[in-house]
PDB file of C-alpha atoms in Angstrom:
ATOM      1  CA  MET M   1       1.837  44.121   4.219  1.00  0.00           C
ATOM      2  CA  SER M   2       1.049  44.878   0.627  1.00  0.00           C
ATOM      3  CA  ALA M   3       0.598  41.221  -0.416  1.00  0.00           C
ATOM      4  CA  THR M   4      -2.221  40.437   2.012  1.00  0.00           C
ATOM      5  CA  ASN M   5      -5.807  41.479   2.323  1.00  0.00           C
ATOM      6  CA  GLY M   6      -6.756  41.089   5.991  1.00  0.00           C
ATOM      7  CA  LYS M   7      -5.979  37.489   7.000  1.00  0.00           C
ATOM      8  CA  PHE M   8      -5.827  36.096   3.466  1.00  0.00           C
ATOM      9  CA  ILE M   9      -3.121  35.896   0.822  1.00  0.00           C
ATOM     10  CA  GLN M  10      -4.284  37.404  -2.436  1.00  0.00           C
ATOM     11  CA  ASN M  11      -4.313  35.326  -5.630  1.00  0.00           C
ATOM     12  CA  GLY M  12      -0.973  35.322  -7.420  1.00  0.00           C
ATOM     13  CA  THR M  13       1.054  36.731  -4.524  1.00  0.00           C
ATOM     14  CA  LEU M  14       2.468  33.417  -3.273  1.00  0.00           C
ATOM     15  CA  THR M  15       4.661  32.273  -6.174  1.00  0.00           C
ATOM     16  CA  PHE M  16       6.815  29.141  -6.505  1.00  0.00           C
ATOM     17  CA  ASN M  17      10.068  31.066  -6.082  1.00  0.00           C
ATOM     18  CA  LYS M  18       8.964  31.879  -2.507  1.00  0.00           C
ATOM     19  CA  PHE M  19       9.128  28.215  -1.512  1.00  0.00           C
ATOM     20  CA  GLY M  20      12.412  26.755  -0.270  1.00  0.00           C
ATOM     21  CA  GLN M  21      13.660  23.265  -1.090  1.00  0.00           C
ATOM     22  CA  ASN M  22      12.961  22.022   2.464  1.00  0.00           C
ATOM     23  CA  GLY M  23      14.929  18.802   1.936  1.00  0.00           C
ATOM     24  CA  GLU M  24      13.117  17.597  -1.183  1.00  0.00           C
ATOM     25  CA  THR M  25      15.023  15.873  -3.965  1.00  0.00           C
ATOM     26  CA  ILE M  26      14.181  15.691  -7.660  1.00  0.00           C
ATOM     27  CA  GLY M  27      10.802  14.041  -8.251  1.00  0.00           C
ATOM     28  CA  GLN M  28       9.517  14.465  -4.696  1.00  0.00           C
ATOM     29  CA  VAL M  29       6.372  16.325  -3.673  1.00  0.00           C
ATOM     30  CA  ILE M  30       5.160  17.775  -0.388  1.00  0.00           C
ATOM     31  CA  ALA M  31       2.537  15.704   1.456  1.00  0.00           C
ATOM     32  CA  TRP M  32       0.985  15.628   4.903  1.00  0.00           C
ATOM     33  CA  ASN M  33       2.270  12.578   6.826  1.00  0.00           C
ATOM     34  CA  GLY M  34      -0.234  12.819   9.684  1.00  0.00           C
ATOM     35  CA  SER M  35       1.748  15.232  11.803  1.00  0.00           C
ATOM     36  CA  LEU M  36       3.643  17.544   9.450  1.00  0.00           C
ATOM     37  CA  TRP M  37       4.302  18.425   5.819  1.00  0.00           C
ATOM     38  CA  ALA M  38       7.215  16.376   4.472  1.00  0.00           C
ATOM     39  CA  PRO M  39       8.831  15.473   1.133  1.00  0.00           C
ATOM     40  CA  VAL M  40       7.715  12.137  -0.366  1.00  0.00           C
ATOM     41  CA  THR M  41       8.372  10.310  -3.607  1.00  0.00           C
ATOM     42  CA  PRO M  42       4.983   9.661  -5.255  1.00  0.00           C
ATOM     43  CA  GLY M  43       6.272   6.703  -7.228  1.00  0.00           C
ATOM     44  CA  TYR M  44       8.820   5.375  -9.677  1.00  0.00           C
ATOM     45  CA  GLU M  45       8.353   4.611 -13.333  1.00  0.00           C
ATOM     46  CA  LEU M  46      11.224   2.828 -15.056  1.00  0.00           C
ATOM     47  CA  ILE M  47      11.140   2.033 -18.767  1.00  0.00           C
ATOM     48  CA  LEU M  48      13.483  -0.275 -20.621  1.00  0.00           C
ATOM     49  CA  THR M  49      15.076   1.622 -23.504  1.00  0.00           C
ATOM     50  CA  ALA M  50      17.200  -1.249 -24.827  1.00  0.00           C
ATOM     51  CA  THR M  51      16.417  -4.962 -25.096  1.00  0.00           C
ATOM     52  CA  GLN M  52      17.882  -7.050 -22.249  1.00  0.00           C
ATOM     53  CA  GLN M  53      18.573 -10.717 -22.895  1.00  0.00           C
ATOM     54  CA  THR M  54      19.898 -13.757 -21.103  1.00  0.00           C
ATOM     55  CA  THR M  55      20.688 -17.389 -21.843  1.00  0.00           C
ATOM     56  CA  SER M  56      20.992 -18.313 -18.172  1.00  0.00           C
ATOM     57  CA  ASN M  57      18.436 -20.183 -16.124  1.00  0.00           C
ATOM     58  CA  ALA M  58      19.573 -18.197 -13.062  1.00  0.00           C
ATOM     59  CA  TYR M  59      17.706 -14.976 -12.343  1.00  0.00           C
ATOM     60  CA  ALA M  60      19.558 -11.688 -12.924  1.00  0.00           C
ATOM     61  CA  SER M  61      18.391  -8.101 -12.413  1.00  0.00           C
ATOM     62  CA  VAL M  62      17.449  -6.320 -15.630  1.00  0.00           C
ATOM     63  CA  THR M  63      19.614  -3.257 -16.278  1.00  0.00           C
ATOM     64  CA  GLY M  64      17.304  -0.255 -16.436  1.00  0.00           C
ATOM     65  CA  LEU M  65      14.636  -1.856 -14.225  1.00  0.00           C
ATOM     66  CA  ILE M  66      16.412  -1.493 -10.874  1.00  0.00           C
ATOM     67  CA  THR M  67      14.822   1.055  -8.542  1.00  0.00           C
ATOM     68  CA  PRO M  68      16.608   3.877  -6.790  1.00  0.00           C
ATOM     69  CA  THR M  69      17.071   3.252  -3.057  1.00  0.00           C
ATOM     70  CA  LEU M  70      13.627   2.698  -1.540  1.00  0.00           C
ATOM     71  CA  ALA M  71      12.731   3.753   1.993  1.00  0.00           C
ATOM     72  CA  VAL M  72      11.327   1.235   4.447  1.00  0.00           C
ATOM     73  CA  GLY M  73       7.641   0.630   3.719  1.00  0.00           C
ATOM     74  CA  TYR M  74       5.126  -1.120   1.483  1.00  0.00           C
ATOM     75  CA  TYR M  75       5.046  -0.597  -2.288  1.00  0.00           C
ATOM     76  CA  ARG M  76       2.593  -1.586  -5.007  1.00  0.00           C
ATOM     77  CA  TRP M  77       4.370  -2.750  -8.174  1.00  0.00           C
ATOM     78  CA  LYS M  78       3.259  -3.375 -11.730  1.00  0.00           C
ATOM     79  CA  VAL M  79       5.183  -4.684 -14.731  1.00  0.00           C
ATOM     80  CA  THR M  80       3.958  -4.394 -18.317  1.00  0.00           C
ATOM     81  CA  ALA M  81       6.452  -6.087 -20.601  1.00  0.00           C
ATOM     82  CA  LEU M  82       7.187  -7.486 -24.020  1.00  0.00           C
ATOM     83  CA  ALA M  83       9.262 -10.653 -24.042  1.00  0.00           C
ATOM     84  CA  GLN M  84      10.683 -13.058 -26.615  1.00  0.00           C
ATOM     85  CA  SER M  85      12.290 -16.462 -26.753  1.00  0.00           C
ATOM     86  CA  THR M  86      14.583 -17.614 -29.561  1.00  0.00           C
ATOM     87  CA  VAL M  87      13.710 -21.291 -29.004  1.00  0.00           C
ATOM     88  CA  ALA M  88      10.281 -22.972 -29.060  1.00  0.00           C
ATOM     89  CA  ASN M  89       9.241 -24.589 -25.778  1.00  0.00           C
ATOM     90  CA  THR M  90      11.611 -22.390 -23.774  1.00  0.00           C
ATOM     91  CA  GLY M  91       9.732 -20.265 -21.253  1.00  0.00           C
ATOM     92  CA  VAL M  92      10.482 -16.754 -20.040  1.00  0.00           C
ATOM     93  CA  GLY M  93      10.950 -16.199 -16.297  1.00  0.00           C
ATOM     94  CA  VAL M  94      10.216 -12.765 -14.818  1.00  0.00           C
ATOM     95  CA  ARG M  95       9.929 -11.806 -11.165  1.00  0.00           C
ATOM     96  CA  ILE M  96      10.343  -8.942  -8.680  1.00  0.00           C
ATOM     97  CA  SER M  97      13.197  -9.431  -6.233  1.00  0.00           C
ATOM     98  CA  ASN M  98      15.465  -7.541  -3.898  1.00  0.00           C
ATOM     99  CA  VAL M  99      18.900  -6.311  -4.981  1.00  0.00           C
ATOM    100  CA  THR M 100      20.261  -4.349  -1.998  1.00  0.00           C
ATOM    101  CA  ALA M 101      17.013  -3.981  -0.017  1.00  0.00           C
ATOM    102  CA  VAL M 102      15.887  -6.482   2.560  1.00  0.00           C
ATOM    103  CA  VAL M 103      12.282  -7.431   1.853  1.00  0.00           C
ATOM    104  CA  GLY M 104       9.602  -9.032   3.981  1.00  0.00           C
ATOM    105  CA  VAL M 105       6.324  -9.464   2.137  1.00  0.00           C
ATOM    106  CA  CYS M 106       6.739  -9.953  -1.611  1.00  0.00           C
ATOM    107  CA  TYR M 107       3.913 -11.315  -3.726  1.00  0.00           C
ATOM    108  CA  GLY M 108       2.141 -10.862  -7.009  1.00  0.00           C
ATOM    109  CA  ARG M 109       0.475 -12.519  -9.975  1.00  0.00           C
ATOM    110  CA  TRP M 110       2.112 -12.951 -13.380  1.00  0.00           C
ATOM    111  CA  GLN M 111       0.522 -13.688 -16.745  1.00  0.00           C
ATOM    112  CA  ILE M 112       2.906 -14.657 -19.537  1.00  0.00           C
ATOM    113  CA  SER M 113       1.654 -15.183 -23.101  1.00  0.00           C
ATOM    114  CA  GLN M 114       2.745 -18.408 -24.706  1.00  0.00           C
ATOM    115  CA  ALA M 115       1.135 -18.430 -28.136  1.00  0.00           C
ATOM    116  CA  ILE M 116       0.711 -16.141 -31.129  1.00  0.00           C
ATOM    117  CA  ASP M 117      -1.307 -12.908 -31.290  1.00  0.00           C
ATOM    118  CA  GLY M 118      -5.039 -13.308 -30.845  1.00  0.00           C
ATOM    119  CA  THR M 119      -4.961 -16.586 -28.940  1.00  0.00           C
ATOM    120  CA  ALA M 120      -6.052 -16.940 -25.335  1.00  0.00           C
ATOM    121  CA  LYS M 121      -3.222 -19.142 -24.109  1.00  0.00           C
ATOM    122  CA  ALA M 122      -1.342 -17.626 -21.190  1.00  0.00           C
ATOM    123  CA  PHE M 123       0.660 -19.014 -18.301  1.00  0.00           C
ATOM    124  CA  GLN M 124      -0.414 -17.683 -14.912  1.00  0.00           C
ATOM    125  CA  TYR M 125       1.743 -17.905 -11.809  1.00  0.00           C
ATOM    126  CA  ASP M 126       1.592 -16.532  -8.274  1.00  0.00           C
ATOM    127  CA  GLN M 127       4.844 -15.103  -6.906  1.00  0.00           C
ATOM    128  CA  LEU M 128       4.756 -15.570  -3.122  1.00  0.00           C
ATOM    129  CA  THR M 129       8.303 -14.525  -2.113  1.00  0.00           C
ATOM    130  CA  SER M 130      11.208 -12.575  -3.605  1.00  0.00           C
ATOM    131  CA  THR M 131      12.841 -15.908  -4.521  1.00  0.00           C
ATOM    132  CA  THR M 132       9.838 -17.547  -6.222  1.00  0.00           C
ATOM    133  CA  ASN M 133      10.742 -19.142  -9.554  1.00  0.00           C
ATOM    134  CA  VAL M 134       8.227 -17.673 -12.033  1.00  0.00           C
ATOM    135  CA  THR M 135       8.833 -19.239 -15.460  1.00  0.00           C
ATOM    136  CA  SER M 136       6.279 -19.892 -18.178  1.00  0.00           C
ATOM    137  CA  ALA M 137       5.912 -23.529 -19.158  1.00  0.00           C
ATOM    138  CA  SER M 138       6.810 -22.920 -22.797  1.00  0.00           C
ATOM    139  CA  VAL M 139       6.794 -20.383 -25.605  1.00  0.00           C
ATOM    140  CA  GLN M 140       5.333 -21.776 -28.822  1.00  0.00           C
ATOM    141  CA  THR M 141       6.225 -19.001 -31.265  1.00  0.00           C
ATOM    142  CA  ILE M 142       9.877 -17.975 -31.416  1.00  0.00           C
ATOM    143  CA  ASN M 143      11.183 -14.425 -31.965  1.00  0.00           C
ATOM    144  CA  THR M 144       7.684 -12.973 -31.549  1.00  0.00           C
ATOM    145  CA  ASP M 145       6.679 -10.405 -28.937  1.00  0.00           C
ATOM    146  CA  LEU M 146       4.758 -11.939 -26.052  1.00  0.00           C
ATOM    147  CA  VAL M 147       2.996  -9.889 -23.381  1.00  0.00           C
ATOM    148  CA  VAL M 148       4.035 -10.270 -19.742  1.00  0.00           C
ATOM    149  CA  LEU M 149       1.874  -8.683 -17.032  1.00  0.00           C
ATOM    150  CA  GLY M 150       2.584  -8.726 -13.315  1.00  0.00           C
ATOM    151  CA  GLU M 151       1.396  -6.846 -10.281  1.00  0.00           C
ATOM    152  CA  GLY M 152       1.681  -7.164  -6.544  1.00  0.00           C
ATOM    153  CA  VAL M 153       3.109  -5.784  -3.303  1.00  0.00           C
ATOM    154  CA  VAL M 154       6.596  -5.697  -1.814  1.00  0.00           C
ATOM    155  CA  GLN M 155       7.564  -4.654   1.700  1.00  0.00           C
ATOM    156  CA  VAL M 156      11.011  -3.098   2.129  1.00  0.00           C
ATOM    157  CA  THR M 157      12.216  -3.773   5.690  1.00  0.00           C
ATOM    158  CA  THR M 158      15.730  -2.355   5.196  1.00  0.00           C
ATOM    159  CA  ALA M 159      16.194   0.484   2.684  1.00  0.00           C
ATOM    160  CA  GLY M 160      17.703  -0.502  -0.661  1.00  0.00           C
ATOM    161  CA  THR M 161      16.850  -1.407  -4.239  1.00  0.00           C
ATOM    162  CA  VAL M 162      14.521  -3.942  -5.860  1.00  0.00           C
ATOM    163  CA  ALA M 163      14.397  -4.972  -9.511  1.00  0.00           C
ATOM    164  CA  VAL M 164      12.660  -6.847 -12.262  1.00  0.00           C
ATOM    165  CA  GLN M 165      14.636 -10.039 -12.816  1.00  0.00           C
ATOM    166  CA  LEU M 166      14.795 -12.267 -15.901  1.00  0.00           C
ATOM    167  CA  ARG M 167      15.779 -15.881 -16.581  1.00  0.00           C
ATOM    168  CA  SER M 168      15.442 -18.531 -19.273  1.00  0.00           C
ATOM    169  CA  GLU M 169      13.542 -21.730 -18.543  1.00  0.00           C
ATOM    170  CA  THR M 170      16.338 -23.695 -20.242  1.00  0.00           C
ATOM    171  CA  ASN M 171      19.992 -22.867 -19.663  1.00  0.00           C
ATOM    172  CA  GLY M 172      21.622 -21.873 -22.958  1.00  0.00           C
ATOM    173  CA  ASN M 173      18.400 -20.771 -24.687  1.00  0.00           C
ATOM    174  CA  GLN M 174      18.007 -17.010 -25.153  1.00  0.00           C
ATOM    175  CA  VAL M 175      15.044 -15.046 -23.810  1.00  0.00           C
ATOM    176  CA  SER M 176      14.644 -11.283 -23.604  1.00  0.00           C
ATOM    177  CA  LEU M 177      12.643  -8.377 -22.288  1.00  0.00           C
ATOM    178  CA  ARG M 178      12.094  -5.882 -25.070  1.00  0.00           C
ATOM    179  CA  ASN M 179      12.440  -2.135 -25.421  1.00  0.00           C
ATOM    180  CA  GLY M 180       9.385  -0.412 -23.874  1.00  0.00           C
ATOM    181  CA  THR M 181       9.000  -2.753 -20.895  1.00  0.00           C
ATOM    182  CA  LEU M 182       7.606  -0.699 -17.988  1.00  0.00           C
ATOM    183  CA  PHE M 183       8.130  -1.128 -14.213  1.00  0.00           C
ATOM    184  CA  ARG M 184       5.976   1.034 -11.920  1.00  0.00           C
ATOM    185  CA  LEU M 185       6.334   1.196  -8.161  1.00  0.00           C
ATOM    186  CA  GLU M 186       4.443   3.404  -5.715  1.00  0.00           C
ATOM    187  CA  PRO M 187       4.474   3.635  -1.925  1.00  0.00           C
ATOM    188  CA  ILE M 188       1.289   2.623  -0.122  1.00  0.00           C
ATOM    189  CA  GLY M 189       0.100   3.340   3.386  1.00  0.00           C
TER     190      GLY M 189
END
């Protein structure tokens, strides 16, 4: 065998075109699962490329921040967002929830700015289920970007999708998540 030197493969002789797909899909990598090498998705990163708004006080999934179908398992999630409200004293509600997946554990902590740049006022809320109502108490400065940060864990018990969801504190008053909002999700365990 011209490509080997004794028991070892020489540098540069095992090239990428010698690997088969082996069941992987776009974005997956090969990892050891404890008993064999298998394709896994290292994580998802979704970014909002157009502002999404609502005037409803009922939660709705944000277009562009809905995951692909997730396998059964635990996932760590993180949201880094810009939000706005068009009306003073109307809070922004953001949460993680299931769309088509069935979820067991779902929790996290949210911090939602309420005042102008450079002030320390922020609303903090713990999300304890996928149906927790996470809405800031009020937004003092209208039509100004406010930072929303959230992170936590979700357990998918039946494969499907999860999403960032948005609502207005007051029905009829417009709130939005802005272009550049980021949703990261990675499997754990």
